[in-house]
CSV table of C-alpha atoms and ligand atoms in Angstrom, one decimal:
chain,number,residue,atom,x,y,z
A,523,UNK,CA,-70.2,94.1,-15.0
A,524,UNK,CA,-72.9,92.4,-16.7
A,525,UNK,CA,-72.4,88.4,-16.9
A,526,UNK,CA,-74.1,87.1,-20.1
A,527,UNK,CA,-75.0,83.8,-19.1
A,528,UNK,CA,-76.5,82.9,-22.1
A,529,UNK,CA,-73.5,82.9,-24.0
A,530,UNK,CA,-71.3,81.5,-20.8
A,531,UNK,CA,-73.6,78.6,-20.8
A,532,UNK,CA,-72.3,77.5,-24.3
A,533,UNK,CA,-69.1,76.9,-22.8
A,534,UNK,CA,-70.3,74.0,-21.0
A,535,UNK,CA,-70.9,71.4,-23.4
A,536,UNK,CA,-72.6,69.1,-19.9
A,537,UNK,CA,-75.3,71.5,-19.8
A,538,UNK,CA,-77.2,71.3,-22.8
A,539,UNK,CA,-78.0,67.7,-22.0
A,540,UNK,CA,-81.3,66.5,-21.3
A,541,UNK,CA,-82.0,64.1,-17.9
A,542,UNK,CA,-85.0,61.5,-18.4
A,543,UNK,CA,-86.1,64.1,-21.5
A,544,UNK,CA,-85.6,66.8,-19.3
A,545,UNK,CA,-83.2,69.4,-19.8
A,546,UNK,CA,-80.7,69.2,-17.0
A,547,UNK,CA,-81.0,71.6,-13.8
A,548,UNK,CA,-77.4,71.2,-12.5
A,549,UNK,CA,-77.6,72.0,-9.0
A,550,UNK,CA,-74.8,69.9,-7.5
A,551,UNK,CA,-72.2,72.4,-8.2
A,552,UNK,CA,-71.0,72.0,-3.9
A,553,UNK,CA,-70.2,68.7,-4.9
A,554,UNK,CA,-68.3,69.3,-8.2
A,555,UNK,CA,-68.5,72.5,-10.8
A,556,UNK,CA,-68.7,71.3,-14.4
A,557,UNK,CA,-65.8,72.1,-16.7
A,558,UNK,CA,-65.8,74.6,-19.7
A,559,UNK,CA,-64.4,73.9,-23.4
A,560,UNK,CA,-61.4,75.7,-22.1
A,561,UNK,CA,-60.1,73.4,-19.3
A,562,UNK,CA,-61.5,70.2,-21.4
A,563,UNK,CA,-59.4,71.2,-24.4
A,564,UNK,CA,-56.2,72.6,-22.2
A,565,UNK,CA,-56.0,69.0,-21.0
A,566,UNK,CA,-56.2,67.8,-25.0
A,567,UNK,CA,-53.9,69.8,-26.0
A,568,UNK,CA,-51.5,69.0,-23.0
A,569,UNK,CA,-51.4,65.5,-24.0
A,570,UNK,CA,-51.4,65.9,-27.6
A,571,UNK,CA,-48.8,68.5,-27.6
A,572,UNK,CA,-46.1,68.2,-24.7
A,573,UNK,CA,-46.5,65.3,-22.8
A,574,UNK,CA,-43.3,64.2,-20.8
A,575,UNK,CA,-42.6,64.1,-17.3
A,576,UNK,CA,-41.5,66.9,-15.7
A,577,UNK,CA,-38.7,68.1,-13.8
A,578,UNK,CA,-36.5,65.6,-14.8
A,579,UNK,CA,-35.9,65.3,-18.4
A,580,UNK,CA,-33.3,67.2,-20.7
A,581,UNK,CA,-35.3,67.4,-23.3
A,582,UNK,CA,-37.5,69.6,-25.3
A,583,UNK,CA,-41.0,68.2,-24.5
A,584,UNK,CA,-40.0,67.6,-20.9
A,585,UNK,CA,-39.2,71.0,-20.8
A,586,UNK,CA,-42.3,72.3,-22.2
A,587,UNK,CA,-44.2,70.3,-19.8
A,588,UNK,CA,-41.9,71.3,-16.8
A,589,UNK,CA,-42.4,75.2,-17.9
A,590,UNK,CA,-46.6,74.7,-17.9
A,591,UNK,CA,-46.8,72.8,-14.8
A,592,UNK,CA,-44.1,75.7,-12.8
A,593,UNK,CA,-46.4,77.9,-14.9
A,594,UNK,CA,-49.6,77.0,-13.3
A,595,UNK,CA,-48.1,77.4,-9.7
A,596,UNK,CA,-47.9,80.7,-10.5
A,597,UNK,CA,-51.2,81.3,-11.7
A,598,UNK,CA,-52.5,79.8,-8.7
A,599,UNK,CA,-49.8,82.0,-6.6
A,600,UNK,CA,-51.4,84.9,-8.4
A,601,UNK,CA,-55.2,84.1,-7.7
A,602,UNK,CA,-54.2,84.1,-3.8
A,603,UNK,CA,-52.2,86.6,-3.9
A,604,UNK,CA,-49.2,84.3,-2.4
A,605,UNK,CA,-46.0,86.2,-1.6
A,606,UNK,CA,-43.6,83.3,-3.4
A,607,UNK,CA,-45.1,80.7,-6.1
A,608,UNK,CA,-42.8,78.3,-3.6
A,609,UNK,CA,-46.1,78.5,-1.0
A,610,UNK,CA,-48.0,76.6,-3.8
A,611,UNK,CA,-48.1,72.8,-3.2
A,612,UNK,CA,-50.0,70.6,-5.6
A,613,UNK,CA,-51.8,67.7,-3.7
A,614,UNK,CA,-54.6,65.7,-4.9
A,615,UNK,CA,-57.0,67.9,-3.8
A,616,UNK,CA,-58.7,69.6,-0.3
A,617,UNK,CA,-58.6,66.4,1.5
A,618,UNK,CA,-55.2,65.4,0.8
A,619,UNK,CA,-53.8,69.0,1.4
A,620,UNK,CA,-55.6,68.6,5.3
A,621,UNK,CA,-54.0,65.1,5.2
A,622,UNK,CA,-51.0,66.7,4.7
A,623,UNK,CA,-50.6,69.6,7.0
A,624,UNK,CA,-52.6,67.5,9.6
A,625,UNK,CA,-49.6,64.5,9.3
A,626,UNK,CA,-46.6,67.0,9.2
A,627,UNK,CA,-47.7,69.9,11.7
A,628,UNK,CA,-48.6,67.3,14.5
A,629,UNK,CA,-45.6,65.1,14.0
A,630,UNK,CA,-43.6,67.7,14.5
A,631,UNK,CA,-45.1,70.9,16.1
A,632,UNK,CA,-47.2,68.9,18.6
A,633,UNK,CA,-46.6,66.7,22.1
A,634,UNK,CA,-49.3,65.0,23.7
A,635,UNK,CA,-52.1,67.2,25.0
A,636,UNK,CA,-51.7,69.6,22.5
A,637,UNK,CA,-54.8,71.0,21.3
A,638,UNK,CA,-56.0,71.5,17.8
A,639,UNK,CA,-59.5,73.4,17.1
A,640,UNK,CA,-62.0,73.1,14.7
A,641,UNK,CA,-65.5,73.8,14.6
A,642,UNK,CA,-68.3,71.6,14.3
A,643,UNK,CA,-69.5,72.6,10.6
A,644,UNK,CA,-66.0,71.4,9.5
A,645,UNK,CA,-66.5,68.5,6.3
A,646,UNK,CA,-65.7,65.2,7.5
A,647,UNK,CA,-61.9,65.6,5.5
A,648,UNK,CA,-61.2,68.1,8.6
A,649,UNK,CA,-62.4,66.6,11.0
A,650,UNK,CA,-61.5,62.8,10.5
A,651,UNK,CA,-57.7,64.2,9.4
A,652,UNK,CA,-57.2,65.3,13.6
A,653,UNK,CA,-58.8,62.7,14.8
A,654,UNK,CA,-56.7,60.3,13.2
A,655,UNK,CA,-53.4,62.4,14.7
A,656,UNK,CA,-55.3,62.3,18.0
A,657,UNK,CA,-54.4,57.7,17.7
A,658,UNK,CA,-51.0,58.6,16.7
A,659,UNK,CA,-49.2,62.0,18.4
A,660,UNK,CA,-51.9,62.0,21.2
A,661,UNK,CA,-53.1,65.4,20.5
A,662,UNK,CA,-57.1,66.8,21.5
A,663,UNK,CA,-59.3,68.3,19.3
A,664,UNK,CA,-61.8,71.2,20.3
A,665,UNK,CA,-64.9,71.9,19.1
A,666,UNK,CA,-66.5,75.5,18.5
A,667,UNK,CA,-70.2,75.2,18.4
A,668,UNK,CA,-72.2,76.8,16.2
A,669,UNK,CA,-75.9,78.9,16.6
A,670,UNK,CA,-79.4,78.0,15.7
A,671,UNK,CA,-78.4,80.3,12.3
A,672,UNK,CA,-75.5,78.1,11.2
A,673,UNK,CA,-72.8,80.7,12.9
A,674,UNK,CA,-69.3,80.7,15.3
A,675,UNK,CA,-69.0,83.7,17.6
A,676,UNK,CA,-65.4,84.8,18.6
A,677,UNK,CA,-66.1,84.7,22.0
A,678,UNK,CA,-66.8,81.0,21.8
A,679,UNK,CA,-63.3,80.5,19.9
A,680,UNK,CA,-61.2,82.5,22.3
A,681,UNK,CA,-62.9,81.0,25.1
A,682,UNK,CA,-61.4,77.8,24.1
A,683,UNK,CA,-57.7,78.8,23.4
A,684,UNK,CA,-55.4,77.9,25.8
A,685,UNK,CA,-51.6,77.4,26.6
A,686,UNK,CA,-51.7,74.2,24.6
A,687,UNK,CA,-53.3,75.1,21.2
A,688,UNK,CA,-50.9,74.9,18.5
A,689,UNK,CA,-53.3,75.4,15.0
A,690,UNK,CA,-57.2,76.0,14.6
A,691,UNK,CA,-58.4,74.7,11.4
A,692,UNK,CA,-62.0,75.8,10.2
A,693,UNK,CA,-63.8,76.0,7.4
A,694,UNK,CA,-64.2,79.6,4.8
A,695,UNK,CA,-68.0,78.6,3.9
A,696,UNK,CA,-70.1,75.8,5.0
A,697,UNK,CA,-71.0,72.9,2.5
A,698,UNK,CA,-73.7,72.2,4.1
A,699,UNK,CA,-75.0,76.0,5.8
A,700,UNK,CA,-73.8,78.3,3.2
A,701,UNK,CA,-72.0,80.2,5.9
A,702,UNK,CA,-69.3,82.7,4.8
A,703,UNK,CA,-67.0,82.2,8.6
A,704,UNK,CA,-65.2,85.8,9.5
A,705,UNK,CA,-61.9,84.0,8.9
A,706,UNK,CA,-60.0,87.3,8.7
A,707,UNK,CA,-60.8,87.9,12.7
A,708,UNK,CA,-60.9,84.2,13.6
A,709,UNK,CA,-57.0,84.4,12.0
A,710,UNK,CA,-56.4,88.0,13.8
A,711,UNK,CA,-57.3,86.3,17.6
A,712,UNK,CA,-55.7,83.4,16.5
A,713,UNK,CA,-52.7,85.3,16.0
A,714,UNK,CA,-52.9,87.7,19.3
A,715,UNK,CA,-52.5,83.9,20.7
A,716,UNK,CA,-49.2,82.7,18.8
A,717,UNK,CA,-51.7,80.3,16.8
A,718,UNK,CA,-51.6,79.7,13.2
A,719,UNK,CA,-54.9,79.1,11.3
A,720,UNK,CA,-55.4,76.6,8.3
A,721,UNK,CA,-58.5,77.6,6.1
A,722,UNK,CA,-60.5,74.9,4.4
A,723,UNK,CA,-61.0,77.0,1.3
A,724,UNK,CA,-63.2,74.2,-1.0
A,725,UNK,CA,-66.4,76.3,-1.1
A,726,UNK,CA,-64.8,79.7,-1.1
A,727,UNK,CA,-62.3,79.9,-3.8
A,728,UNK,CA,-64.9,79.8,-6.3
A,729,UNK,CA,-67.4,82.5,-5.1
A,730,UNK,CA,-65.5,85.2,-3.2
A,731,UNK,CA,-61.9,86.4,-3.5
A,732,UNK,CA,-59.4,85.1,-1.2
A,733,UNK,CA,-56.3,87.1,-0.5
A,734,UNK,CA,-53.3,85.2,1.8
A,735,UNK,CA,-51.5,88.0,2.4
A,736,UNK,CA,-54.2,90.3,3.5
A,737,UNK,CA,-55.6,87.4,5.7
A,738,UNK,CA,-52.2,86.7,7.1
A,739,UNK,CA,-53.5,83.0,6.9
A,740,UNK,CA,-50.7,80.3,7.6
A,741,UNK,CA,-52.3,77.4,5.5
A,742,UNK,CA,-55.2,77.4,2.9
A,743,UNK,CA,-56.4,74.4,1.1
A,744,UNK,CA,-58.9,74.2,-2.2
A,745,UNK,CA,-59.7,71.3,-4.8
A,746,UNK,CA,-59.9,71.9,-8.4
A,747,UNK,CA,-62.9,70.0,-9.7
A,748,UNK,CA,-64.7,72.3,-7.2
A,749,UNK,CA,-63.5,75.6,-9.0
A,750,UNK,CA,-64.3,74.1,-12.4
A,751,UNK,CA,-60.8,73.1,-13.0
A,752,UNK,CA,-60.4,68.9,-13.6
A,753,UNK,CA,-60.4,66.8,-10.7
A,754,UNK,CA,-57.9,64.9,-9.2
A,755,UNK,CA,-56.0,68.0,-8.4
A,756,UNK,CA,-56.0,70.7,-5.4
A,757,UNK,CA,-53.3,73.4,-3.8
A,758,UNK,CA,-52.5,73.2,-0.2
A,759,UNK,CA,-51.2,76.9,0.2
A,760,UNK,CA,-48.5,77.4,3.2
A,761,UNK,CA,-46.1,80.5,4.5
A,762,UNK,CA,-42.8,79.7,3.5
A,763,UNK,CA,-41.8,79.7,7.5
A,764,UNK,CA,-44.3,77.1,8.0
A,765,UNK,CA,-43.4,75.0,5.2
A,766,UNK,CA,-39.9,75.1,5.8
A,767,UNK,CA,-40.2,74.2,9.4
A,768,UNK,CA,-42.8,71.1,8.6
A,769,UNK,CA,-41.2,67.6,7.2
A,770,UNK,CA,-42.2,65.8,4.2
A,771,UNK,CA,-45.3,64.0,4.2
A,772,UNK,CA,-44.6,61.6,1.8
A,773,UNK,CA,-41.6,60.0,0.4
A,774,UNK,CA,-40.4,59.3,-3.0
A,775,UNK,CA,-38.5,61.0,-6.1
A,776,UNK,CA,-38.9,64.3,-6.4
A,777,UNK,CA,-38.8,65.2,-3.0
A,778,UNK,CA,-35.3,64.6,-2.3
A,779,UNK,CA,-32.0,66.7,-2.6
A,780,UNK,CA,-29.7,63.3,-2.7
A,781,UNK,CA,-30.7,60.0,-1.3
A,782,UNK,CA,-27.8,57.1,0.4
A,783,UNK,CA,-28.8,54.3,2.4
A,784,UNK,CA,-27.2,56.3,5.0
A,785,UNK,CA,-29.1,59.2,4.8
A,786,UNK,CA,-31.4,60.9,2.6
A,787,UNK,CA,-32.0,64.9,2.4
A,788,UNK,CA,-34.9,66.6,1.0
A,789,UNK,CA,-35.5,68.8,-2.1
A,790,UNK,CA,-36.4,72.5,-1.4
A,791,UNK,CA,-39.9,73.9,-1.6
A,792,UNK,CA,-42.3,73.3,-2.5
A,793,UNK,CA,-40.6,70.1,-4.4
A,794,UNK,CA,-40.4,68.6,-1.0
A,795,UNK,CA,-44.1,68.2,-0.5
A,796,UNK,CA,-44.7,67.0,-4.2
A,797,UNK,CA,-43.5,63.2,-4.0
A,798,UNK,CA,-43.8,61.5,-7.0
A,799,UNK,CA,-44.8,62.2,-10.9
A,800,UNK,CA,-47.2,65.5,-10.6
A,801,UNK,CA,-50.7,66.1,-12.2
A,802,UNK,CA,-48.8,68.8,-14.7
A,803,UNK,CA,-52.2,67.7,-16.8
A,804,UNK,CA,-54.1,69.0,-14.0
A,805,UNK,CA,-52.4,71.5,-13.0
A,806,UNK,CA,-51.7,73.2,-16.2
A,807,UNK,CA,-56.0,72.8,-16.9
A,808,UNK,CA,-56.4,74.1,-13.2
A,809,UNK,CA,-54.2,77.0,-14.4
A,810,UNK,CA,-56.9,77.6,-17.6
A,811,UNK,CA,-60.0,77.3,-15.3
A,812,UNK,CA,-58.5,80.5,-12.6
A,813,UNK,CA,-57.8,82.1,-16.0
A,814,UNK,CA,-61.5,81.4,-17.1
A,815,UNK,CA,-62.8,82.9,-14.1
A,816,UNK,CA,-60.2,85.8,-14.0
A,817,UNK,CA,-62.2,86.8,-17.3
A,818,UNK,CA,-65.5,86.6,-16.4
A,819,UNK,CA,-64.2,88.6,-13.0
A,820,UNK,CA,-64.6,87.0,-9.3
A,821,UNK,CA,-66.4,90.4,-8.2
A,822,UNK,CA,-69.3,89.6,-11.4
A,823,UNK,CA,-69.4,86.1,-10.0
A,824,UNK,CA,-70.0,87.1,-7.1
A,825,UNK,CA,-72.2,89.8,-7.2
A,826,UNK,CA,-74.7,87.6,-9.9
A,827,UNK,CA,-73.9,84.1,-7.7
A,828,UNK,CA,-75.4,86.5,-4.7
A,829,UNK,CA,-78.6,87.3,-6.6
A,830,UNK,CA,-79.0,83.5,-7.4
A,831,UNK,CA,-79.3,83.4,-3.6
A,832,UNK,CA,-81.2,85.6,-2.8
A,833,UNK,CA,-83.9,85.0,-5.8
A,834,UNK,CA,-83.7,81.0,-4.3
A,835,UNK,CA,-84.4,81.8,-1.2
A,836,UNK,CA,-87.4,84.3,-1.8
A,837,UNK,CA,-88.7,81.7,-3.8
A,838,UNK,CA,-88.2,78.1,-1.5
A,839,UNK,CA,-89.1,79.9,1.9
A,840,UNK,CA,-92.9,80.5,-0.2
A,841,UNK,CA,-93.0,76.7,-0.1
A,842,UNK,CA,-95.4,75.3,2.6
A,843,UNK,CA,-93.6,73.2,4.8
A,844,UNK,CA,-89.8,74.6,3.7
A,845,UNK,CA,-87.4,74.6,6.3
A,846,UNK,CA,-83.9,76.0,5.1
A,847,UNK,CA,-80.8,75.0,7.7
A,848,UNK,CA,-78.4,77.8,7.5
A,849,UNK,CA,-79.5,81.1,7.7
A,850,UNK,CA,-76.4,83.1,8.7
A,851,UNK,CA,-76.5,86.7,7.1
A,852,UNK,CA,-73.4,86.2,5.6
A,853,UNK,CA,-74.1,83.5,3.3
A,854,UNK,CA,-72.5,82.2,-0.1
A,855,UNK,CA,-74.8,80.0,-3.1
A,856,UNK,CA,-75.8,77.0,-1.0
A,857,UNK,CA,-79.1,76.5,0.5
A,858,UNK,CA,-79.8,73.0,2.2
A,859,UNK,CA,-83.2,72.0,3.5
A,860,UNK,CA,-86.3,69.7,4.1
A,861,UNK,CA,-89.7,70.4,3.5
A,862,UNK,CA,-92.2,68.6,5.7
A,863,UNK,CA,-91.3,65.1,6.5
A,864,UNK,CA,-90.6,64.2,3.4
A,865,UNK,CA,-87.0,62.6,3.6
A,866,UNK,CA,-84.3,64.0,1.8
A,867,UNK,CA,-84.0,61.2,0.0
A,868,UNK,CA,-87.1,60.8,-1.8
A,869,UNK,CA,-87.3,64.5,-2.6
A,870,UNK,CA,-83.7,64.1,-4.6
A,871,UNK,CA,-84.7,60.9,-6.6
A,872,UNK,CA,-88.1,63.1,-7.7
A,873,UNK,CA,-86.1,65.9,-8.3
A,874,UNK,CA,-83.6,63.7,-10.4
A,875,UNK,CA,-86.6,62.6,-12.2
A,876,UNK,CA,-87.4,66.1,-13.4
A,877,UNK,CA,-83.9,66.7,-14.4
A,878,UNK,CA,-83.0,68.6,-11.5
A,879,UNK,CA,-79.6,67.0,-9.7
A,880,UNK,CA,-79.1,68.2,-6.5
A,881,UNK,CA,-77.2,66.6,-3.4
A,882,UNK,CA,-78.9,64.8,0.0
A,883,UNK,CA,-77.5,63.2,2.7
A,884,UNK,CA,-75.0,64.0,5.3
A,885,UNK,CA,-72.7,66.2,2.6
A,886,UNK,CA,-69.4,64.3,4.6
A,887,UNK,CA,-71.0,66.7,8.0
A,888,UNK,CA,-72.6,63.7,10.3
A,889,UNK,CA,-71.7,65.5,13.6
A,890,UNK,CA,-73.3,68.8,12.3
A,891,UNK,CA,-76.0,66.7,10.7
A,892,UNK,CA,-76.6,65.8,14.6
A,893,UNK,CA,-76.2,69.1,16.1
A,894,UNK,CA,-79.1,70.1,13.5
A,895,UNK,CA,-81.2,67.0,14.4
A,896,UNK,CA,-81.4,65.7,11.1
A,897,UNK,CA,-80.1,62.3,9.3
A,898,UNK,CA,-79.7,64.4,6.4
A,899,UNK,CA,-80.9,67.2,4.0
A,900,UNK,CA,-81.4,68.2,0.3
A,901,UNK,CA,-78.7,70.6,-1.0
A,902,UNK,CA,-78.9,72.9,-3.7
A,903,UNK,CA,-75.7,74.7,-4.7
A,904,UNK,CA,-75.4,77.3,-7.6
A,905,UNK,CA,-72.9,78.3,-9.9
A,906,UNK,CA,-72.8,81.3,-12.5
A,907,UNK,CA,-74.1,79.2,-15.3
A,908,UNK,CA,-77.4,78.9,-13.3
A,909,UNK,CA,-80.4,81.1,-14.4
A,910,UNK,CA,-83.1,82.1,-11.9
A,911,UNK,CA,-85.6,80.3,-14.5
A,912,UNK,CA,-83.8,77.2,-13.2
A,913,UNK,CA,-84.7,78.3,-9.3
A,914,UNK,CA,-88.4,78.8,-10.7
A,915,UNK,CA,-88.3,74.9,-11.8
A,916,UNK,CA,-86.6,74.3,-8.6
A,917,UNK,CA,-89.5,75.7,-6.9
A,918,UNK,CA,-92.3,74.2,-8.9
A,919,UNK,CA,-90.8,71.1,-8.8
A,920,UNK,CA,-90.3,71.2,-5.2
A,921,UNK,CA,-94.0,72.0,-4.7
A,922,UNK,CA,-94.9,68.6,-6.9
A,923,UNK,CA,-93.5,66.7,-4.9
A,924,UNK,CA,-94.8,68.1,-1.5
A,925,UNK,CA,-97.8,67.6,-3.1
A,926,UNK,CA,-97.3,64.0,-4.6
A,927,UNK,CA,-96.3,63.5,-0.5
A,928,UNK,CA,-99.3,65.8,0.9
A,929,UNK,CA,-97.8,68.6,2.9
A,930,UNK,CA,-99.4,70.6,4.5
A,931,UNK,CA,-98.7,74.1,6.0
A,932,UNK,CA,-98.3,72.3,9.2
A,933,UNK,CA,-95.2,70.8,9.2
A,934,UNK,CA,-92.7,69.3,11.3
A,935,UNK,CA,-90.4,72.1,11.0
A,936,UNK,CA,-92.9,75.3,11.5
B,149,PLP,N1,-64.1,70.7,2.6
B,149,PLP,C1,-65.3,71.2,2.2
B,149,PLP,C2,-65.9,72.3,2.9
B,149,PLP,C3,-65.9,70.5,1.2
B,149,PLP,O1,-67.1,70.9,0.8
B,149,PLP,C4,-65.3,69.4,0.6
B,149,PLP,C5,-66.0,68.6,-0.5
B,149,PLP,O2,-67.2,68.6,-0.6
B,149,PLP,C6,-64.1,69.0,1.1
B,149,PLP,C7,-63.5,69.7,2.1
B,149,PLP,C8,-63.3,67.8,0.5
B,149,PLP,O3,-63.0,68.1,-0.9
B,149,PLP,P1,-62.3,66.9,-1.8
B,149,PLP,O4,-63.2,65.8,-1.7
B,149,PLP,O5,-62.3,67.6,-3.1
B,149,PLP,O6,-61.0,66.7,-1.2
């Protein structure tokens, strides 16, 4: 189906501002998605409506609130495709829900020696996660490598499986490469070994559909102010038999079944991971932001988000000097590079100037960052709201500043 994007634009009150008289190029949208009236309004109406906290009350607002928050699991249950809205934790977003299952799983799944992979395009949140289990339940962390296109081969992954691995953790698409992994084979070798898989879903969720079941995957992780939901909010997903096997990770009310001085039990799922007051705000605006995209249609976001890419990348590689990192053939809408030696830096704070925000730096990658021989890059990332005139001002401004900076045809990179 066609996606008119004229008329989706207007739903995103952000993006009719201008940036230093400019009209704003958002192009940041790796980093955060912006929000449409929908989401900003659910939360309005949340508070000026039903407000109460949930669970616990008896009465009639408390239950409202209670009813949008359980809900919102659901919808989220739905968009994955979970078996059992219990699989449906609410945590504070991607990095927490790593936190979580990094904390639990090795506590109680893991002796010394033990070996967790990852690869080395993972996001600092999980990498930093393990390495932080490694000080505390002794475990080691492997790395799979990637190629000079921004990929992991299978070969590479099962060469490093042994005895001792108890979970591989890797990332759906790269924030910084654009790579789309084959998580659906990494989970089936996984599996041929006994070893469950945790998918870092952040950059996926909101391009390409994502089923649980037909993956088979054991844990999946997302943030909502990445999916154009509000932030402060994110789902870890688990199987049931995982999440029943893994303790608490924190403690608090909520999360208990009864509590004495003696003893305390826990609360079933998936109370038992939610300590505390919940984001039912968030949650029930993360709820309105799936439904937002369930009517525009994952497979139309896709397909036009695809286009974007393609169009972007036509256009930057015509740039003298362009160098893009990440040039797997199964890519989603993220294209980081350099052009000449003109640091990243520099290039963003022009680019700003022309109203066009895009991301440099590390992106939270450093050791892929060094595996690329780089201190950092320029990122641009697309959403459905962008237009391909956007990616022509993109260009043009790309090509004033390597000219502001003299580049030549020979670069650095070529
Ligand atoms: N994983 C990936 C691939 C990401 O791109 C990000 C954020 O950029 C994260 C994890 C961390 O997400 P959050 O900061 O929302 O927890």
């Amino acid at each position: 189906m066609y996606l008119n994007i004229e008329e989706i634009r207007k739903d995103f009150p952000i993006l009719s501002q201008k940036v230093y008289g400019n009209p704003l190029v958002y192009l940041d949208n790796g980093a955060t998605t912006q929000k449409p009236y929908q989401v900003i309004r659910k939360m309005e109406e949340v508070y000026s409506t039903i407000n109460a906290n949930i669970h616990r009350g008896v009465h009639h607002l408390s239950q409202l609130a209670t009813e949008s928050h359980e809900n919102a699991r659901k919808t989220v249950q739905k968009y994955l495709n979970a078996c059992n809205s219990n699989e449906i934790i609410f945590t504070r977003g991607t990095t927490e829900s790593i936190n979580l299952i990094a904390s639990s799983f090795c506590r109680s799944q893991c002796r010394p020696g033990d070996e967790i992979i990852i690869t080395s395009m993972e996001h600092h949140s999980n990498i930093v996660p393990w390495q932080l289990q490694k000080d505390i339940t002794g475990i080691e962390l492997k790395i799979i490598p990637v190629n000079e296109k921004g990929e992991i081969s299978l070969e590479n992954l099962e060469k490093q499986i042994t005895s001792k691995t108890k979970l591989i953790s890797l990332v759906h698409v790269s924030n910084v490469l654009g790579t789309i992994n084959p998580v659906a084979k990494v989970i089936q070798l996984a599996h041929q070994h006994d070893v469950p898989v945790l998918i870092d879903a952040a950059q996926s969720v909101q391009h390409i559909s994502v089923d649980v079941q037909a993956l088979e995957c054991d844990f999946l992780v997302f943030s909502s102010h990445k999916i154009y939901g509000p932030t402060g909010i994110g789902v870890l997903y688990g199987k049931e038999k995982w999440l029943d096997k893994l303790p608490p990770y924190q403690g608090g009310g909520e999360m208990i079944a009864s509590v004495s001085f003696e003893k305390t039990t826990y609360n079933s799922l998936p109370f038992k991971f939610e300590a505390g007051t919940p984001d039912y705000v968030g949650s029930t605006a993360l709820a309105e932001a799936l439904n937002y995209i369930n009517t525009l249609g994952l497979e139309n976001i896709n397909q036009y988000e695809n286009e974007l890419l393609t169009y972007a990348t036509g256009k930057l590689m015509q740039i003298d000097g362009m160098k893009i990192f990440g040039t797997s053939s199964l890519k989603s809408s993220v294209i980081s590079f350099l052009v000449g030696d003109i640091h990243h830096y520099d290039m963003g704070m022009l680019l700003d100037r022309m109203g066009i925000a895009v991301r440099t730096g590390h992106h939270c990658a450093q050791p892929l960052m060094e595996i690329l021989g780089v201190e950092g890059t320029v990122r641009a990332s697309f959403a459905f709201y962008n237009t391909k005139e956007e990616i022509d001002f993109l260009a043009e401004s790309i090509k004033k500043v390597a000219k502001m900076f003299h580049v030549t045809t020979i670069s650095k990179y070529r």
